[in-house]
Coordinates of N, CA and C in Angstrom, one line a residue:
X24 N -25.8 45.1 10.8 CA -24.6 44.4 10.4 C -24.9 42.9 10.2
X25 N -24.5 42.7 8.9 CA -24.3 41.0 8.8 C -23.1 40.6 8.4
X26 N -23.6 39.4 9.6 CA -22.2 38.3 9.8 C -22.3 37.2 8.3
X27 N -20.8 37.4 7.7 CA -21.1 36.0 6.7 C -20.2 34.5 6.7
X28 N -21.3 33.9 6.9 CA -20.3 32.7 7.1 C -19.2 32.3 6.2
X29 N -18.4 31.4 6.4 CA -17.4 31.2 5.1 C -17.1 29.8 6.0
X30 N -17.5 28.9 4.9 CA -17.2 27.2 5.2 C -15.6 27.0 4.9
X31 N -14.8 26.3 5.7 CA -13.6 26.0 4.9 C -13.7 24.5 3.9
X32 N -12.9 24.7 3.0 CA -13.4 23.0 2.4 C -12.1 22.8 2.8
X33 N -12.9 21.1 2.5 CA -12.0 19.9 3.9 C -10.5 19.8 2.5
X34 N -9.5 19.2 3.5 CA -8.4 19.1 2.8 C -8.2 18.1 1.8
X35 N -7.9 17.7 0.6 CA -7.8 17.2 -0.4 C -7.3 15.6 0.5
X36 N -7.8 14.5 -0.2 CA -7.8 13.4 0.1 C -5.6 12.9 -0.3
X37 N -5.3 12.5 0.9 CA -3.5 12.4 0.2 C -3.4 10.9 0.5
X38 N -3.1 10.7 -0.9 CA -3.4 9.1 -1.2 C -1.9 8.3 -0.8
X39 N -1.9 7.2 0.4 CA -1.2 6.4 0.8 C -0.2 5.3 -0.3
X40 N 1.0 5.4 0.0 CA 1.5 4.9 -0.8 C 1.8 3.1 -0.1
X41 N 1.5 2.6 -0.9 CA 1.3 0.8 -1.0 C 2.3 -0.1 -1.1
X42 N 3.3 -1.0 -0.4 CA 4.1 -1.7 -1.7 C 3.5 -3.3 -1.5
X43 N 2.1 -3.7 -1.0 CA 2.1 -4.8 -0.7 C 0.4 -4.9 -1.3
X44 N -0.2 -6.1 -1.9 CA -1.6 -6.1 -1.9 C -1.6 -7.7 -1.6
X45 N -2.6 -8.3 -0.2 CA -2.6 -9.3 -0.3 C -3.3 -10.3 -1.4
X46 N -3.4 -11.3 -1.7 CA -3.7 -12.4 -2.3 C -5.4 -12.6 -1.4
X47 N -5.1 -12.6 0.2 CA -6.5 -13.4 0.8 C -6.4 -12.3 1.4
X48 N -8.3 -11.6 1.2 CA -8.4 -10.4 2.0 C -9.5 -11.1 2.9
X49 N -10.2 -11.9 3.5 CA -11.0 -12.1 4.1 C -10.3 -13.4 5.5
X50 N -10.7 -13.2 6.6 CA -10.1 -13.9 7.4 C -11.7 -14.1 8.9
X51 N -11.8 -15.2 9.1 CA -12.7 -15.1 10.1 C -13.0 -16.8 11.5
X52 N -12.9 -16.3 12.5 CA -12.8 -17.6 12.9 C -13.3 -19.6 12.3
X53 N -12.7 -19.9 12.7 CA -13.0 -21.1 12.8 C -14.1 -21.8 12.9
X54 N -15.3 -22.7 12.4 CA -16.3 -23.4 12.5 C -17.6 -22.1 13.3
X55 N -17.3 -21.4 12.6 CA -19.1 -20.1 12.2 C -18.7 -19.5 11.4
X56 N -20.5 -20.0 10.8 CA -20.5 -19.3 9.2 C -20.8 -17.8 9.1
X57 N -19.7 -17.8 7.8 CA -20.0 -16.1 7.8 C -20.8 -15.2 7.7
X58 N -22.3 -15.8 7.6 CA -23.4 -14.8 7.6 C -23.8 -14.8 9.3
X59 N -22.6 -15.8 10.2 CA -23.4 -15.4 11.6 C -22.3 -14.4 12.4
X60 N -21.5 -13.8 11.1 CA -20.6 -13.4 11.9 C -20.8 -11.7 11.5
X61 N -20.0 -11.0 12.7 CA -20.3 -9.6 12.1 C -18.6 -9.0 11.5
X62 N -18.2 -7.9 11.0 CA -17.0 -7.9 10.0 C -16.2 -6.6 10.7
X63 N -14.8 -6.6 10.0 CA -14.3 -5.4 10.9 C -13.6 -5.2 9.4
X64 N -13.5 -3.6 9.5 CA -12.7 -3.5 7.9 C -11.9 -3.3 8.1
X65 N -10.5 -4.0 7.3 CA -9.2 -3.1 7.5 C -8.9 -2.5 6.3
X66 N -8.5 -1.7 6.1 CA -8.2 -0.9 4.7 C -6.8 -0.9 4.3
X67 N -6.3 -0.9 3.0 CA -5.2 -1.4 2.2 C -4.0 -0.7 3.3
X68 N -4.1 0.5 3.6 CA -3.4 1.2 3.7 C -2.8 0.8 5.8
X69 N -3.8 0.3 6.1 CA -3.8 0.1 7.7 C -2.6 -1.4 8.1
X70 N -3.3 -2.2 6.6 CA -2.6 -3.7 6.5 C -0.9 -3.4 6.1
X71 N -0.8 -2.3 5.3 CA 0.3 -1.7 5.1 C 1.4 -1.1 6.0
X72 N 0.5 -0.5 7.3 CA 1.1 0.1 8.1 C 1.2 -1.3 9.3
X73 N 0.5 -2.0 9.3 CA 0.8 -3.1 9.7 C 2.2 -4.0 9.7
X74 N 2.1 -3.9 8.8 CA 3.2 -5.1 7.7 C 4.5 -4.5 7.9
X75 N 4.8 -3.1 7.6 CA 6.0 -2.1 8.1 C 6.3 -2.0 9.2
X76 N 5.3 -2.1 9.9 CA 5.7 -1.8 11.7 C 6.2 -3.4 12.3
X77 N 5.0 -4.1 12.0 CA 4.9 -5.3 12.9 C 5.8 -6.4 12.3
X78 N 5.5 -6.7 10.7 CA 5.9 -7.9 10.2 C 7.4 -7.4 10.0
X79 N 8.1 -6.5 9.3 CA 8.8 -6.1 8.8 C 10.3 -5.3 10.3
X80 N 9.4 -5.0 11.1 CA 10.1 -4.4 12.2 C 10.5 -2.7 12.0
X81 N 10.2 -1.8 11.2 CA 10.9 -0.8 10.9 C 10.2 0.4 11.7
X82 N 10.9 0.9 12.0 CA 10.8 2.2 13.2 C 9.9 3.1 11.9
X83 N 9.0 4.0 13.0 CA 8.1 4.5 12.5 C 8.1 5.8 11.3
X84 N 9.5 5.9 11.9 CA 9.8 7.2 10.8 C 9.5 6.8 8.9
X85 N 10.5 5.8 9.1 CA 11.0 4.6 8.1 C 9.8 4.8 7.4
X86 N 8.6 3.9 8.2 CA 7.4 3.0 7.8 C 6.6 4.6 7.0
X87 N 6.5 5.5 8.1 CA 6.1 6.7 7.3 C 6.4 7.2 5.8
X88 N 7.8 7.4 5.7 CA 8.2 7.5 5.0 C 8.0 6.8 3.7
X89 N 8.1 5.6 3.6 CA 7.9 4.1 2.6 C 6.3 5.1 2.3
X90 N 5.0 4.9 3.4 CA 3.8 5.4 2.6 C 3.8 7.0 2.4
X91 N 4.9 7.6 2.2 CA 4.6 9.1 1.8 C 3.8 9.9 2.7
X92 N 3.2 9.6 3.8 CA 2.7 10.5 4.7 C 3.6 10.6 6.1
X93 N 2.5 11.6 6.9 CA 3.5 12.1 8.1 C 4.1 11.2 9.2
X94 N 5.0 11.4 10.1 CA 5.0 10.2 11.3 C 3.5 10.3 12.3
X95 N 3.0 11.1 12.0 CA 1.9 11.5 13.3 C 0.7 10.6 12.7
X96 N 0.7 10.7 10.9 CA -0.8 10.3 10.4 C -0.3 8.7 10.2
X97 N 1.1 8.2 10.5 CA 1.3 6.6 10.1 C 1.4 6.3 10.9
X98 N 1.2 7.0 12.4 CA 0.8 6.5 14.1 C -0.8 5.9 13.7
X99 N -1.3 7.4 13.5 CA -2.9 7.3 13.6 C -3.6 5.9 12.6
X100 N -3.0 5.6 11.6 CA -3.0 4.6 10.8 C -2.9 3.4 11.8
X101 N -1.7 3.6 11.9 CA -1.3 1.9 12.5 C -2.2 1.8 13.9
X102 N -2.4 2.7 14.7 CA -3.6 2.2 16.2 C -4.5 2.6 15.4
X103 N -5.3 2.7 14.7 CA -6.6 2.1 14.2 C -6.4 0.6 13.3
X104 N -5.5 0.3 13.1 CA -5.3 -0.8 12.6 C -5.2 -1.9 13.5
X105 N -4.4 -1.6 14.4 CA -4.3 -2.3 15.8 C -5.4 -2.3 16.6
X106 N -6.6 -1.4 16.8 CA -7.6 -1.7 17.4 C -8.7 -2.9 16.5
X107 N -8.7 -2.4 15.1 CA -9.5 -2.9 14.3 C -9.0 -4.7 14.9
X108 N -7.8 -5.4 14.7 CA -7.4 -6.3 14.4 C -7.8 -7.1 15.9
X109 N -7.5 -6.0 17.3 CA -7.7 -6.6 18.4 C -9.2 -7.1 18.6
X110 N -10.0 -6.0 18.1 CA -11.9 -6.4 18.4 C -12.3 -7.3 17.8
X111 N -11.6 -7.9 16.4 CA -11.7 -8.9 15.6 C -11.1 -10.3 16.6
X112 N -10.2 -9.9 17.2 CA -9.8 -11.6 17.4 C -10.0 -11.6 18.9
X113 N -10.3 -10.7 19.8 CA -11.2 -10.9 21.1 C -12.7 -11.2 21.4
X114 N -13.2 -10.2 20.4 CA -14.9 -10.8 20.0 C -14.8 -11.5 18.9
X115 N -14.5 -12.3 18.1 CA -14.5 -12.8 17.3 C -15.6 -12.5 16.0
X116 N -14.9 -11.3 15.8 CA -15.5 -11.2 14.4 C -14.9 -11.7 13.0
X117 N -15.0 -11.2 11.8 CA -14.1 -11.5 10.7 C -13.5 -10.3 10.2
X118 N -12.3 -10.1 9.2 CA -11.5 -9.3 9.1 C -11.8 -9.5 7.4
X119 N -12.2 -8.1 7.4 CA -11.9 -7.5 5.6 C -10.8 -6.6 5.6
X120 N -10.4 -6.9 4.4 CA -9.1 -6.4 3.7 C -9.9 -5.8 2.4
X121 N -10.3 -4.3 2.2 CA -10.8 -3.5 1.5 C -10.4 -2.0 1.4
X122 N -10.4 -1.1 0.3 CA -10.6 -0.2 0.1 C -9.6 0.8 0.9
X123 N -9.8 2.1 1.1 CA -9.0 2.7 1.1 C -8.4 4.3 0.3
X124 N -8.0 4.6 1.0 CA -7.0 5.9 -0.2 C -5.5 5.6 0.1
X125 N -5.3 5.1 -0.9 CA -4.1 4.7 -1.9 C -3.7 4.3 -3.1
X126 N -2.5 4.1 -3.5 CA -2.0 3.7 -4.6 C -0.6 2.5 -4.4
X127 N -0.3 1.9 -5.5 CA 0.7 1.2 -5.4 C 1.6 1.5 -6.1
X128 N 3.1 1.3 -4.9 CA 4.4 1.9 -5.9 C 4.9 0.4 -6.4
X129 N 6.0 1.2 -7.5 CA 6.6 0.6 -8.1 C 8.1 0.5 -8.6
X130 N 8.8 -0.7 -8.9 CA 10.4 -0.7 -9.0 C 10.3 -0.4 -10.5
X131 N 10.9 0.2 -11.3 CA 11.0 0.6 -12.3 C 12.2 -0.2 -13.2
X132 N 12.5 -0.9 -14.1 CA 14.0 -1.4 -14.8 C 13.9 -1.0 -16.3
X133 N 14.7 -1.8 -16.8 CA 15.3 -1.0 -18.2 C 16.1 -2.1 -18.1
X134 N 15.8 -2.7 -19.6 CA 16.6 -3.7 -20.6 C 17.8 -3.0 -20.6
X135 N 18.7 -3.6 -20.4 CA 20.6 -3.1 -21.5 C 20.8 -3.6 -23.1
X136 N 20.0 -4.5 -23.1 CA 19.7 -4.6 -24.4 C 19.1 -4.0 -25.5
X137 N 18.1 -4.1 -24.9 CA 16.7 -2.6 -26.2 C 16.1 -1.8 -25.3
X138 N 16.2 -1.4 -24.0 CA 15.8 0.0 -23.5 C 14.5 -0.1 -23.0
X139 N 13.9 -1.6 -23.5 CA 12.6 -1.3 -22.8 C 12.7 -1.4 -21.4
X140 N 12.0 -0.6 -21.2 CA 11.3 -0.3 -19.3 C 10.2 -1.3 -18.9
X141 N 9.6 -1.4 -17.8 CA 8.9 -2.1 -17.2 C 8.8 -1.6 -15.8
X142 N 7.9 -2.0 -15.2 CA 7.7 -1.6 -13.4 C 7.0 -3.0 -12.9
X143 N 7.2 -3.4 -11.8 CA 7.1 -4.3 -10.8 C 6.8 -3.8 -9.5
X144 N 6.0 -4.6 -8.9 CA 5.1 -3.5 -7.4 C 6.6 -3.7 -6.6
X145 N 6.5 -2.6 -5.7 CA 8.0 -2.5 -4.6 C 8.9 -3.7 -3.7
X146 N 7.7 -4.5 -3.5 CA 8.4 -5.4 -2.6 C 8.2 -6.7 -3.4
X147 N 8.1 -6.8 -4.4 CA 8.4 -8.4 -5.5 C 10.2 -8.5 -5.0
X148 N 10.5 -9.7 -5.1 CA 11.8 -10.2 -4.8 C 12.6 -9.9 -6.2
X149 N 13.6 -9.1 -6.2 CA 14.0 -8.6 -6.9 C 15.7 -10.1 -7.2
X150 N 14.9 -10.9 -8.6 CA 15.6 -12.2 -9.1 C 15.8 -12.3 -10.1
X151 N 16.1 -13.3 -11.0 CA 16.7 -13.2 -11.9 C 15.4 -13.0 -12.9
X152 N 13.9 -13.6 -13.0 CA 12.8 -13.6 -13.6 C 12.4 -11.9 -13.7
X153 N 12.7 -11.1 -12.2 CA 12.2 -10.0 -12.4 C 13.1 -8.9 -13.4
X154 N 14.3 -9.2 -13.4 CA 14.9 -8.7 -14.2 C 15.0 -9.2 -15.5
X155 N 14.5 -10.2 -16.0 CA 14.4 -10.4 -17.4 C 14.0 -9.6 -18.2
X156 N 14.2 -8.8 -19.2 CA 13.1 -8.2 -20.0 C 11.9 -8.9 -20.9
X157 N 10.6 -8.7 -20.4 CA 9.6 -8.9 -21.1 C 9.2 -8.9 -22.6
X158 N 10.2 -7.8 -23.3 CA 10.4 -8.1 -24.8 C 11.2 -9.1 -25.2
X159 N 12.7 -8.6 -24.7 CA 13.6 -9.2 -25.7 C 13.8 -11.1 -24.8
X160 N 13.4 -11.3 -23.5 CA 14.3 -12.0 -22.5 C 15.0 -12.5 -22.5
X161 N 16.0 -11.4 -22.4 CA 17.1 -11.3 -21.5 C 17.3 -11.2 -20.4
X162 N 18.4 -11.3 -19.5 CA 18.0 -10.8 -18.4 C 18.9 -10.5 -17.5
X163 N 19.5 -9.3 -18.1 CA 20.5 -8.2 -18.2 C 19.4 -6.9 -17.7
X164 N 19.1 -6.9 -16.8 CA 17.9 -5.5 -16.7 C 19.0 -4.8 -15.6
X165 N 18.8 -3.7 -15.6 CA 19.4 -2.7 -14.6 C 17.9 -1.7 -13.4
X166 N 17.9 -2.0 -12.5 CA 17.1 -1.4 -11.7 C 17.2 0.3 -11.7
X167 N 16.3 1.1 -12.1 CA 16.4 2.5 -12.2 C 16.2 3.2 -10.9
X168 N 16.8 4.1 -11.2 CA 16.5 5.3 -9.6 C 15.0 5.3 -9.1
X169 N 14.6 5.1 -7.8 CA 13.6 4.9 -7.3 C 13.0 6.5 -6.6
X170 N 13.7 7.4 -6.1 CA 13.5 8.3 -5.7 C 12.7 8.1 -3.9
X171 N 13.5 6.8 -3.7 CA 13.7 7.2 -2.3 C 12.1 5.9 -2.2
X172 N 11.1 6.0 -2.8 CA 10.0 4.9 -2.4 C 9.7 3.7 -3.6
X173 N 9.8 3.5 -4.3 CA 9.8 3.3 -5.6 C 9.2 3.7 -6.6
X174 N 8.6 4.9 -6.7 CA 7.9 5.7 -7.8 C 6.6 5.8 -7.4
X175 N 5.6 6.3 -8.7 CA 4.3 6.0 -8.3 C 3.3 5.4 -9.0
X176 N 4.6 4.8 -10.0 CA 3.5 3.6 -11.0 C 2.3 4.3 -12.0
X177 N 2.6 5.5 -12.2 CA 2.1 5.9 -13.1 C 0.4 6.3 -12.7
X178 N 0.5 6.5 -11.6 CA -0.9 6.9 -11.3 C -2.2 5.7 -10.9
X179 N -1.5 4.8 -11.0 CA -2.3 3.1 -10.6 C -2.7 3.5 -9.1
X180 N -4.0 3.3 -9.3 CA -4.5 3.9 -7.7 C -5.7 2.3 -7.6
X181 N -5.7 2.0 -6.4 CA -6.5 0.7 -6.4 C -7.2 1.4 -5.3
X182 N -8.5 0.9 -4.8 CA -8.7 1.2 -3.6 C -10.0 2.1 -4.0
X183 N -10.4 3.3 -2.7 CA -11.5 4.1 -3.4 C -11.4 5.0 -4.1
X184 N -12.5 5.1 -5.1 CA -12.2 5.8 -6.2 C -12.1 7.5 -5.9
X185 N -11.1 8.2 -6.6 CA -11.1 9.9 -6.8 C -12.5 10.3 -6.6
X186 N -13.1 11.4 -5.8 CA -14.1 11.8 -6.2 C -13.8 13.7 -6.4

């Protein structure tokens, strides 16, 4: 009698949804240079879960929610993010802002004038510039149905690549 093995293949990678990408992704103490220092990564997605929970204040369901995954996996996100951030500023390492599995959403509008559409990442301050239309400018825009997160931007995935 032979036994046959059967591998399971791992579960498809479920890409985090984004509304924020900072400007400064590198951060590291004060007076030591950064080749004496060692690095701690945080990933798009962790600074995300960050920003929802901590800067933002929003209960965890919420914060889940906004990135399209579960409450259990936007736990497991945010305490590794929270550990990452603590070893950085008690040993004094430096903080990278890199990579990841995600994507960034997006607000979606439409001219009243000529119909053209456009998208803007989720949390841009929604003013009178953002509603301008980019063809005609005007800026008479009407914000479109978001479906609860703001879309998904058409497949704009930043971060690490599909394999």
């Amino acid at each position: 009698m032979s036994i046959i093995k059967v591998s399971k293949m791992p579960r498809p990678i479920k890409w985090r949804q984004v509304g924020f990408v900072p400007e400064v992704t590198h951060f590291k103490p004060i007076g030591i240079p950064m080749q004496a220092l060692e690095e701690v990564s945080l990933s798009f997605e962790e600074l995300e879960a960050i920003r929802l929970k901590d800067e933002l204040g929003l209960h965890q369901e919420k914060c889940a929610q906004r990135m399209g995954i579960s409450r259990p996996t936007f736990h497991r996100v945010l305490v590794s993010a929270r550990k990452k951030i603590a070893e950085a500023l008690t040993v004094g390492k430096a903080i990278r802002i890199e990579g990841g599995n995600f994507e960034m959403i997006w607000r979606k509008f439409r001219c009243r004038q000529d119909g053209y559409e456009w998208e803007v990442p989720y949390d841009s301050k929604v003013d009178e510039d953002i509603r301008r239309c980019p063809q005609c400018k005007t800026p008479n825009a009407q914000m479109l149905p978001s479906h609860g997160r703001g879309g998904r931007g058409r497949g704009r995935r930043w971060g690490q690549q599909k394999t």
